[in-house]
Each structure stands twice: as structure tokens, then as C-alpha cells.
Coordinates of C-alpha atoms in Angstrom, one line a residue:
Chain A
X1 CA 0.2 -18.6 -21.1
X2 CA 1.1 -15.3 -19.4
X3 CA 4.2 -14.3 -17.6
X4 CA 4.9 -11.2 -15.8
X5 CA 8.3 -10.1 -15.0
X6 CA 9.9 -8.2 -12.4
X7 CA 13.3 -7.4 -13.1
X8 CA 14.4 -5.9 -9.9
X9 CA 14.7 -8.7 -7.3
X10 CA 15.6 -5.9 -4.8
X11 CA 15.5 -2.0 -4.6
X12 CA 15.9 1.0 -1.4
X13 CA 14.8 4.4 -1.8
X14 CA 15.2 7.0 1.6
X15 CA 12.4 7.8 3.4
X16 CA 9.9 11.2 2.0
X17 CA 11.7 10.2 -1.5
X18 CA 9.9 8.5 -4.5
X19 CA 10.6 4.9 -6.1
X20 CA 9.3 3.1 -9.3
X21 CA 9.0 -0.5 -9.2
X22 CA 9.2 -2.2 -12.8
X23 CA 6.5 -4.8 -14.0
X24 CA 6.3 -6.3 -17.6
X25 CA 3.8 -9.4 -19.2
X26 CA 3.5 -11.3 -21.8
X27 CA -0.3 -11.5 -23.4
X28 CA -2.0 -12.2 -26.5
X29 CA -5.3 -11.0 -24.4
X30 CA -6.8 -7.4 -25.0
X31 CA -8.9 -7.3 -22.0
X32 CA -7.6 -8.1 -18.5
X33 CA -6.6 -6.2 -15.6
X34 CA -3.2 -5.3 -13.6
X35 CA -2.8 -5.5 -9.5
X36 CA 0.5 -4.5 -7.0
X37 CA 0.0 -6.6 -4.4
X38 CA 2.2 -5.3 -1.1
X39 CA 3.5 -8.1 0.8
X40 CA 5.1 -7.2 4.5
X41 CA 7.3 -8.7 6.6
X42 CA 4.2 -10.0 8.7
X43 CA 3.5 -12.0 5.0
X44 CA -0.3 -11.3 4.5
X45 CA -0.6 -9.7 1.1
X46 CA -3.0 -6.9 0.6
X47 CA -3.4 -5.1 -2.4
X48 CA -2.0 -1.6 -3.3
X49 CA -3.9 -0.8 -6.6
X50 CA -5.1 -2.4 -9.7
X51 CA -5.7 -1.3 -13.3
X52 CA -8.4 -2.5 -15.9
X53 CA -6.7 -2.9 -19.3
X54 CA -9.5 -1.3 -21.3
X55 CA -8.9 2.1 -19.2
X56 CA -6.6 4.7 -20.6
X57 CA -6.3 6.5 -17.3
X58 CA -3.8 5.7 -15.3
X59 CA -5.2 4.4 -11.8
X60 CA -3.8 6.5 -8.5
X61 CA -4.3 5.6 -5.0
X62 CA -2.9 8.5 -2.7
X63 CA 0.8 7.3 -2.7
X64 CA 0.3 5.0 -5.1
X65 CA 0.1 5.0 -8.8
X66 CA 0.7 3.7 -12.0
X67 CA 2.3 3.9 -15.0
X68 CA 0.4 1.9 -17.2
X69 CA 1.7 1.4 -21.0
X70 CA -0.7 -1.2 -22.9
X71 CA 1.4 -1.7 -26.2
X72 CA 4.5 -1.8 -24.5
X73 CA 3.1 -4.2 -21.8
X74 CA 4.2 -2.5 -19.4
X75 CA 3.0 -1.7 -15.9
X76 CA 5.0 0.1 -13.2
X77 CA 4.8 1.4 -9.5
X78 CA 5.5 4.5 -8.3
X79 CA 5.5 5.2 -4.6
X80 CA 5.7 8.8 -3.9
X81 CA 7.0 10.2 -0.5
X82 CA 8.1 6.8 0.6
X83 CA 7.5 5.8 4.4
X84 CA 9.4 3.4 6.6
X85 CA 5.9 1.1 6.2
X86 CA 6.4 0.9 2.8
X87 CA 9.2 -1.6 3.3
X88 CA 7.9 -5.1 1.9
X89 CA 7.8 -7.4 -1.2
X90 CA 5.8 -6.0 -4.2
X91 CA 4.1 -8.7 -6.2
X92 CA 2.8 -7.3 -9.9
X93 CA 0.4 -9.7 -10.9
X94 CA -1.7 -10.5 -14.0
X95 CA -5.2 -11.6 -14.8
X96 CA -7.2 -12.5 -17.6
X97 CA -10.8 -11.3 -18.5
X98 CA -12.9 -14.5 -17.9
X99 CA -10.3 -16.8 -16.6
X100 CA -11.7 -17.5 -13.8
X101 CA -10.0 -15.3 -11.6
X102 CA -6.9 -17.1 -11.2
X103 CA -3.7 -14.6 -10.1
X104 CA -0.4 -15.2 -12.2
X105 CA 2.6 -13.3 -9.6
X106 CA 5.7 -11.9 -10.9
X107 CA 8.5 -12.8 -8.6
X108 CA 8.6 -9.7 -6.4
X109 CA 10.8 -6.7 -5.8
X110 CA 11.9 -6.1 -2.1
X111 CA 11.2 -2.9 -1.6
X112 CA 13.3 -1.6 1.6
X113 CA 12.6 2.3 2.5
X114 CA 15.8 3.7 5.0
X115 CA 15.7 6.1 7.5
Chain B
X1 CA -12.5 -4.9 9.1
X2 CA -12.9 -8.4 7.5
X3 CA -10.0 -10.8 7.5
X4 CA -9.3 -14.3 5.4
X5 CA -7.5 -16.5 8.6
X6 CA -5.8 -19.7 8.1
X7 CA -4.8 -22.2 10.3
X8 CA -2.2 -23.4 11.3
X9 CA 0.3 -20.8 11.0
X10 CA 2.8 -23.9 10.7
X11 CA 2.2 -27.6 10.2
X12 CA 5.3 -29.8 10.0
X13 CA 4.5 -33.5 8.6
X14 CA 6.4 -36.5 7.7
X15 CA 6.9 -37.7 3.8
X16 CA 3.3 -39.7 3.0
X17 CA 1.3 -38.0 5.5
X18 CA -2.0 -36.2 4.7
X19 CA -2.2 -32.5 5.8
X20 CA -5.5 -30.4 5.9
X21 CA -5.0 -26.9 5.9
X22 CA -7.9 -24.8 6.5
X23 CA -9.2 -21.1 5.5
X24 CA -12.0 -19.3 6.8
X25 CA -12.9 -16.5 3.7
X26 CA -14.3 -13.4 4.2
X27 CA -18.5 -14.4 5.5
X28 CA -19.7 -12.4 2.6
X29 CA -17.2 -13.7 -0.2
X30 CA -18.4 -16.1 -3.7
X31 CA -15.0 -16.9 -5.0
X32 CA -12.1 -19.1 -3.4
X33 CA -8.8 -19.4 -4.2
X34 CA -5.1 -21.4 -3.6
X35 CA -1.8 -20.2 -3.7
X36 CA 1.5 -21.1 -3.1
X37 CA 5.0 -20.1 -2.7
X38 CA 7.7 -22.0 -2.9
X39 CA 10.5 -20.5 -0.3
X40 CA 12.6 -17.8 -2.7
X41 CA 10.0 -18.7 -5.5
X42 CA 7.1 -16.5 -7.0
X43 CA 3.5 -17.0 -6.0
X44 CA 1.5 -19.6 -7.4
X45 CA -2.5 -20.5 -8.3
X46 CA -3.1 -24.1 -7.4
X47 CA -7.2 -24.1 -7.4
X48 CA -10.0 -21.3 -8.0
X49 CA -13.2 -22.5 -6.3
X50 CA -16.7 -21.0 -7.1
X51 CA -20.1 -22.4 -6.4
X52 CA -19.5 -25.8 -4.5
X53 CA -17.2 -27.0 -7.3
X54 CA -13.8 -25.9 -8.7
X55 CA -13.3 -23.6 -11.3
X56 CA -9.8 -24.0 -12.9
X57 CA -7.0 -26.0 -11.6
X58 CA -3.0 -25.1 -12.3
X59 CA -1.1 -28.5 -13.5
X60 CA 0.6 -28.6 -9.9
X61 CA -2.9 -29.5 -8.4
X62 CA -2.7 -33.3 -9.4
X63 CA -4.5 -36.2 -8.0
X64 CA -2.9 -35.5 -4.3
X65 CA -4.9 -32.2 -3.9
X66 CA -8.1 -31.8 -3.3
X67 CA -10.5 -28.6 -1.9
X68 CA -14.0 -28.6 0.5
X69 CA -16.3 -26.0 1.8
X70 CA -17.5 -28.4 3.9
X71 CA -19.8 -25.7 5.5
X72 CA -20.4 -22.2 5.1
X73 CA -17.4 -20.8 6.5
X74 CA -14.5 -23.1 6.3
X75 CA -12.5 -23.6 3.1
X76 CA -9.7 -26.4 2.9
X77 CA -6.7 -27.8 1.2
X78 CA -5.8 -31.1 1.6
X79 CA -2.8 -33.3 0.2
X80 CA -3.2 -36.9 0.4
X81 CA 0.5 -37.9 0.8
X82 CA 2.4 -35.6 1.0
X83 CA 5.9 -34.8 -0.7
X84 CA 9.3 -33.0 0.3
X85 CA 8.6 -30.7 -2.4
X86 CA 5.2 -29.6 -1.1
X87 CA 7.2 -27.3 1.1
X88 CA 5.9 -24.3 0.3
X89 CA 3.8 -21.7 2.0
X90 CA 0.3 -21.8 1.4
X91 CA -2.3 -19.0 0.7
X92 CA -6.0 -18.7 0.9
X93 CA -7.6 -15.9 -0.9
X94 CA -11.5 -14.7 -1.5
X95 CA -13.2 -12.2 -3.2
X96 CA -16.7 -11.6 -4.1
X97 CA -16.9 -10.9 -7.1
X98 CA -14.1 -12.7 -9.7
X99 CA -12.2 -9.8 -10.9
X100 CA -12.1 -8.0 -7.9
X101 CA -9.7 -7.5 -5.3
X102 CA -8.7 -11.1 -3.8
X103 CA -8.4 -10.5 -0.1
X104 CA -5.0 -13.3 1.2
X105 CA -4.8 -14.8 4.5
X106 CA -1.6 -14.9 6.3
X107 CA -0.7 -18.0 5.1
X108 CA 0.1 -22.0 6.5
X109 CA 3.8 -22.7 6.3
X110 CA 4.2 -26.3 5.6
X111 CA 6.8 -28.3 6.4
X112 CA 7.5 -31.8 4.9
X113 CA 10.6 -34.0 6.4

């Protein structure tokens, strides 16, 4: 089974400032892919970005990117010039090639960007 | 721009009572999915759901859970008798094609006394 871990339960950063958010899992799978899901106060999830396993390049999306390290299982966030609508949970979550889809959640880092 | 809704927002119910929660998924979406979260707990899959029939299960979607599209737009969770410990926040996700981005709805918050 896979788990992913998230060992910052809660983190702040000042606004225009940049913030990594720390993501591990456990697999015995080569292929699979990586997401950050963003969760706000208002508690709808959306997703931030998401990385295929078999893809060296690190994926990027504006603000948003990745640090992606496949042997060391490791998959972090950084959030560059942080904004005041950045504030929310960050879920890193897992899923297998072929599983049928199915989403395995870390626990979540709070995430609170101050003025 | 497309949204997954769920209603209710919040359904409180008594210990042994059924609960239906319902999802409408994005129009153009294949694949359907159930989460959870347990208050101050990490997110959960309970039930992937893909062409009328369910796809994979988690071990907390026992005998008491059950899905439906029972047309083309709705998507629902029901538990049969419900428990304290079903207390939880519940998600409905889609996404049309499996490994793609799974688009959540706001979420039920259920409420068992």
C-alpha cells in the first residue's frame, strides 16, 4: 500500500516571500503520478499541479512548482511570491498507474501567508 | 466554468438512520469518485465509480455503503444505518479521463448523533 507523508502539520511565510511545502511516499510502483491539491478555507479542493513519474522535468505552474526527486521519493511545493490567497490546506497526494484512479492524501500542511 | 455541487451542505441524522448524499459531476465527466475526511484526519477514497458499476472500493466502504447514477447527472452516496463514526465530511470528485485532474465538490458535512 502507499503512504504519503507530510511532515509539516502547519507552516506561515510573509506575503511576496517564497515557501516549500514537504511531501514524501512510500512505493514499490515505477509509474504513477504526483498532485498538490489546495484546499481553502471555503473547503472545495482544486488542484495546484501534478507530476507524471516517468517525467524528469520538473512540472511548473506560474507560482507553483515542484521539486520532484524519484529515488528519494520525494515531492515538494514551492510557492514563490506568496499571496494572502495562498492561505489554505495543501494536500500532496499519490496515485498509481492503473489503479483505478483512486487518490491516497497525505495529511495536509496549513499553509497561512501574513500580511 | 464547470463545477462538481453536492448537496446538502450539512445533513445531521440520528444513529441507524439512512442518509443519501448526492453529487452532480461535471456534465461531460466518465469517472466518479468518494472521499472522506474525518474532522482533523487526512482525506480518504471510499468508492471509484466508472461505467455504471464500481471500480475499486477502500475497506471502509462495507456493506452499509452503497453508490447510484441513477440518471445522467446525479451521483450518490448512501449509508444504510448510519454510525457515530460516519462523521466525517464527504467529497464527490470527477474527472474524465482516470489519471487526470479529479475536479471535488464542496463537500456534505455529515453529522451523526
Amino acid at each position: 500500500a502507499q503512504t504519503v507523508t507530510q511532515s509539516q502539520p502547519e507552516m506561515s511565510v510573509q506575503e511576496a516571500e517564497t515557501v516549500t511545502l514537504s511531501c514524501t511516499y512510500d512505493t514499490s510502483e515505477n509509474n504513477y503520478y504526483l498532485f498538490w491539491y489546495k484546499q481553502p478555507p471555503s473547503r472545495q479542493m482544486i488542484l495546484v499541479i501534478r507530476q507524471e513519474a516517468y517525467k524528469q522535468q520538473n512540472a511548473t505552474e506560474n507560482r507553483f512548482s515542484v521539486n520532484f526527486q524519484k529515488a528519494a521519493k520525494s515531492f515538494s511545493l514551492k510557492i514563490s511570491d506568496s499571496q494572502l490567497g495562498d492561505t489554505a490546506m495543501y494536500f500532496c497526494a499519490f496515485m498509481k498507474q492503473g489503479s483505478n484512479y483512486k487518490l491516497t492524501f497525505g495529511k495536509g500542511t496549513l499553509l497561512t501567508v501574513n500580511p | 466554468e464547470p463545477e462538481v455541487t453536492q448537496t446538502p451542505s450539512h445533513q445531521v441524522t440520528q444513529m441507524g438512520q439512512e442518509v443519501i448524499l448526492r453529487c452532480v459531476p461535471i456534465s461531460n465527466h466518465l469517472y466518479f469518485y468518494w472521499y472522506r475526511q474525518i474532522l482533523g484526519q487526512k482525506v480518504e477514497f471510499l468508492v471509484s465509480f466508472y461505467n455504471n458499476e464500481i471500480s475499486e472500493k477502500s475497506e471502509i466502504f462495507d456493506d452499509q455503503f452503497s453508490v447510484e447514477r441513477p440518471d445522467g447527472s446525479n451521483f450518490t452516496l448512501k449509508i444504510r444505518s448510519t454510525k457515530l463514526e460516519d462523521s466525517a465530511m464527504y467529497f464527490c470528485a470527477s474527472s474524465d479521463a482516470g489519471a487526470d485532474e479529479q475536479f471535488f465538490g464542496p463537500g456534505t458535512r455529515l453529522t451523526v448523533l
